[in-house]
C-alpha atoms as a printed R data frame, in Angstrom:
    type eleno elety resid chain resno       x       y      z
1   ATOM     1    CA   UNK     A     1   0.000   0.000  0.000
2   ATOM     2    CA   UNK     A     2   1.784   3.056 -1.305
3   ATOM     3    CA   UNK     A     3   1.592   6.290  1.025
4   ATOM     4    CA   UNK     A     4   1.192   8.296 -1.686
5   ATOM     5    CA   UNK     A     5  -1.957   6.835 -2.984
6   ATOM     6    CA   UNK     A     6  -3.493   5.433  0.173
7   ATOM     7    CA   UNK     A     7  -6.607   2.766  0.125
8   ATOM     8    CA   UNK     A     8  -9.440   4.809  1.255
9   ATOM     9    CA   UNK     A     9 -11.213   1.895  3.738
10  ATOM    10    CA   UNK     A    10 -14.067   4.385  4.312
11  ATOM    11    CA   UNK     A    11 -16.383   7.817  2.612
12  ATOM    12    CA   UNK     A    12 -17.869   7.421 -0.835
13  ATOM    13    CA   UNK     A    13 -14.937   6.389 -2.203
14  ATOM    14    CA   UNK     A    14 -14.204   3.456 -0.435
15  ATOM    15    CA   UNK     A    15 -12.038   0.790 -1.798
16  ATOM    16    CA   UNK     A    16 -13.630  -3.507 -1.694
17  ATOM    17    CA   UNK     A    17 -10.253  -5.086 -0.042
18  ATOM    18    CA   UNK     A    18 -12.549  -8.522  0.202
19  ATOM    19    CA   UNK     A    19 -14.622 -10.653 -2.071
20  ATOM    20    CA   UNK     A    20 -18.321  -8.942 -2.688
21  ATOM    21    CA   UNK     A    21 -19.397 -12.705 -2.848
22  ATOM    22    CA   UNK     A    22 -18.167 -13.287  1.507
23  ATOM    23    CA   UNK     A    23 -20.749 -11.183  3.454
24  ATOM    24    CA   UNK     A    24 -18.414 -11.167  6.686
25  ATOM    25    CA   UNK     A    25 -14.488 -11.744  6.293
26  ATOM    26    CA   UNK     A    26 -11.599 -10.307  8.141
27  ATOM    27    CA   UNK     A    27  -9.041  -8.606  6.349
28  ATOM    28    CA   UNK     A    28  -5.293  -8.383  8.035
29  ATOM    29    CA   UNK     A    29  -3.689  -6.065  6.643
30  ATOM    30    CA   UNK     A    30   0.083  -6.142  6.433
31  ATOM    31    CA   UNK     A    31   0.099  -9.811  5.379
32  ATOM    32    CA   UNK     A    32  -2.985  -9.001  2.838
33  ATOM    33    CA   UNK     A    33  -5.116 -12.124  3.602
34  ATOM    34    CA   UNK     A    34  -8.992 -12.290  3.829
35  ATOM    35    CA   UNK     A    35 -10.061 -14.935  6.136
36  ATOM    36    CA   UNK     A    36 -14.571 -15.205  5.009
37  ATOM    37    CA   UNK     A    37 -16.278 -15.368  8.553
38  ATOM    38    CA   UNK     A    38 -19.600 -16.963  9.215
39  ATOM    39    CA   UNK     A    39 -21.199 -14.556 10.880
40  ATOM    40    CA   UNK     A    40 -20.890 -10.726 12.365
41  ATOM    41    CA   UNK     A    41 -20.105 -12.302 15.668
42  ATOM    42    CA   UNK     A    42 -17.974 -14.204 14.564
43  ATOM    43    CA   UNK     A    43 -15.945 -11.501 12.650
44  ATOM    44    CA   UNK     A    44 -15.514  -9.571 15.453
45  ATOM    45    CA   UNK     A    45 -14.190 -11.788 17.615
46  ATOM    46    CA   UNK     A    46 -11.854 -13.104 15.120
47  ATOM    47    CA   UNK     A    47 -10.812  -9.372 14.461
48  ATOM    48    CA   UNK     A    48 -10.596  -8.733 18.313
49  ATOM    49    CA   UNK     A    49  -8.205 -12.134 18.911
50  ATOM    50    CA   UNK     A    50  -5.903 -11.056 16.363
51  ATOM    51    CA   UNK     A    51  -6.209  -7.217 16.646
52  ATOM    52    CA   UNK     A    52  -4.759  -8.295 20.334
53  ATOM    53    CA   UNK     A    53  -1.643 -10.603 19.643
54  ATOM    54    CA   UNK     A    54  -0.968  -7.947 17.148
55  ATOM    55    CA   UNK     A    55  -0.801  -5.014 20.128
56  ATOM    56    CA   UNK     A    56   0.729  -7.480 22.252
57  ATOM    57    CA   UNK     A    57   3.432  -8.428 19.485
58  ATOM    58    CA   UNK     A    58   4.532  -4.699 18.959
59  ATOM    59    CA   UNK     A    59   4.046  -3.770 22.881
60  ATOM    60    CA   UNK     A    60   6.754  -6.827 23.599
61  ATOM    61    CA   UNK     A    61   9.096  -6.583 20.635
62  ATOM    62    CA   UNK     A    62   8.625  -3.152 19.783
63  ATOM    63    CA   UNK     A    63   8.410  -3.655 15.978
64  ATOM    64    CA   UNK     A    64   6.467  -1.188 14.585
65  ATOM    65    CA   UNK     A    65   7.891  -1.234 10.805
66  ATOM    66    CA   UNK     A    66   5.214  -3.864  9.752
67  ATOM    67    CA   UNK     A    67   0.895  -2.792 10.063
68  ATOM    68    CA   UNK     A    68  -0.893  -5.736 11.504
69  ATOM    69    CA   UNK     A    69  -4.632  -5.295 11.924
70  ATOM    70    CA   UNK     A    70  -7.345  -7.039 11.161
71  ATOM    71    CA   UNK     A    71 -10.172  -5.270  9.603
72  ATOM    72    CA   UNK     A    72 -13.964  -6.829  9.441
73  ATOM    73    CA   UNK     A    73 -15.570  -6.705  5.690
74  ATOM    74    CA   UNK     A    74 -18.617  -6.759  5.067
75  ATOM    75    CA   UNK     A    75 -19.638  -7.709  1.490
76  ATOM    76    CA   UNK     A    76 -15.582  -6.828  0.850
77  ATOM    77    CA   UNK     A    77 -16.133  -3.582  2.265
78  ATOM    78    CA   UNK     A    78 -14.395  -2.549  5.647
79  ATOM    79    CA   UNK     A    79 -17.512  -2.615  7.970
80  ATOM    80    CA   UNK     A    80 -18.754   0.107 10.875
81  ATOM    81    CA   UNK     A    81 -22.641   0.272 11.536
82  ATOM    82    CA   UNK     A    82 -22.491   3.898 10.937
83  ATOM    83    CA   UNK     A    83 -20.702   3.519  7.622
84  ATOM    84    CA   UNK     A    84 -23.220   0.781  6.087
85  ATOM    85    CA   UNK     A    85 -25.842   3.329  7.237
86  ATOM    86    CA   UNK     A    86 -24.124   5.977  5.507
87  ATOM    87    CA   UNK     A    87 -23.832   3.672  2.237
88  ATOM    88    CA   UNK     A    88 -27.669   2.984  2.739
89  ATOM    89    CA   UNK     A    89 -26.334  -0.528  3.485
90  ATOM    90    CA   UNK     A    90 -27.876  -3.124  6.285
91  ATOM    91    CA   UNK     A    91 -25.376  -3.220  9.409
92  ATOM    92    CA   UNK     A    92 -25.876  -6.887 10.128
93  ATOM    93    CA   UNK     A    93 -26.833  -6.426 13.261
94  ATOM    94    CA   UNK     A    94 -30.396  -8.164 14.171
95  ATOM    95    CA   UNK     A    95 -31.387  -5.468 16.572
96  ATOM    96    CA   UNK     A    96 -30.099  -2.407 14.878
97  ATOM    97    CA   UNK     A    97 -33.260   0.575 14.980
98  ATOM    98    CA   UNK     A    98 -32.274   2.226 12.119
99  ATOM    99    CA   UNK     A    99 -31.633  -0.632  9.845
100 ATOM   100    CA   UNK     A   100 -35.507  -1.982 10.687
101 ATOM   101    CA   UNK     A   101 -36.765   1.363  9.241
102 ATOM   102    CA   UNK     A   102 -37.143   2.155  5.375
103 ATOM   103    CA   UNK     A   103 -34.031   4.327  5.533
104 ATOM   104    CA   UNK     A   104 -31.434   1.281  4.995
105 ATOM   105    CA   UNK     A   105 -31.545  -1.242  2.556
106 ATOM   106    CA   UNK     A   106 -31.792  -4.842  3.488
């Protein structure tokens, strides 16, 4: 990922990172792999586990030359409710207000 032209992960211009065809994957970013998820849940805490080896690798060794984080996608698209409710997107989430009114797509 150059600095000069960064991937834009959120706004309108957004770049798919993931496969359109995996509702939920995570995306680590540094090694570039996409790991398709059952579920939300299930994204998140597979985003969570590895979002906290990756804290705990650069808190121990102090390597910081290499970005590890892992990202949840959501249709290949990195995922936060408010973004898919800015895209006019469902957020996954079963009990989500907003998303159970006409103002989000399903």
């Amino acid at each position: 990922m150059s600095h000069a032209n960064p991937t834009r992960l959120f706004g309108e211009d957004r770049a798919r990172v993931g496969w359109a065809d995996d509702e939920w994957s995570v995306w680590i970013l540094g090694m570039d792999d996409v790991h398709p998820q059952p579920s939300l849940d299930e994204a998140l805490q597979f985003a969570a586990e590895h979002n906290a080896a990756f804290a705990e690798l650069r808190l121990r060794d102090g390597d910081h030359a290499i970005p590890l984080y892992a990202v949840v996608l959501h249709h290949g698209y990195a995922w936060t409710q408010p973004t898919e409710h800015a895209h006019s997107v469902s957020c996954g989430i079963d009990s989500c207000n907003t998303c159970a009114t006409d103002e989000v797509a399903a």
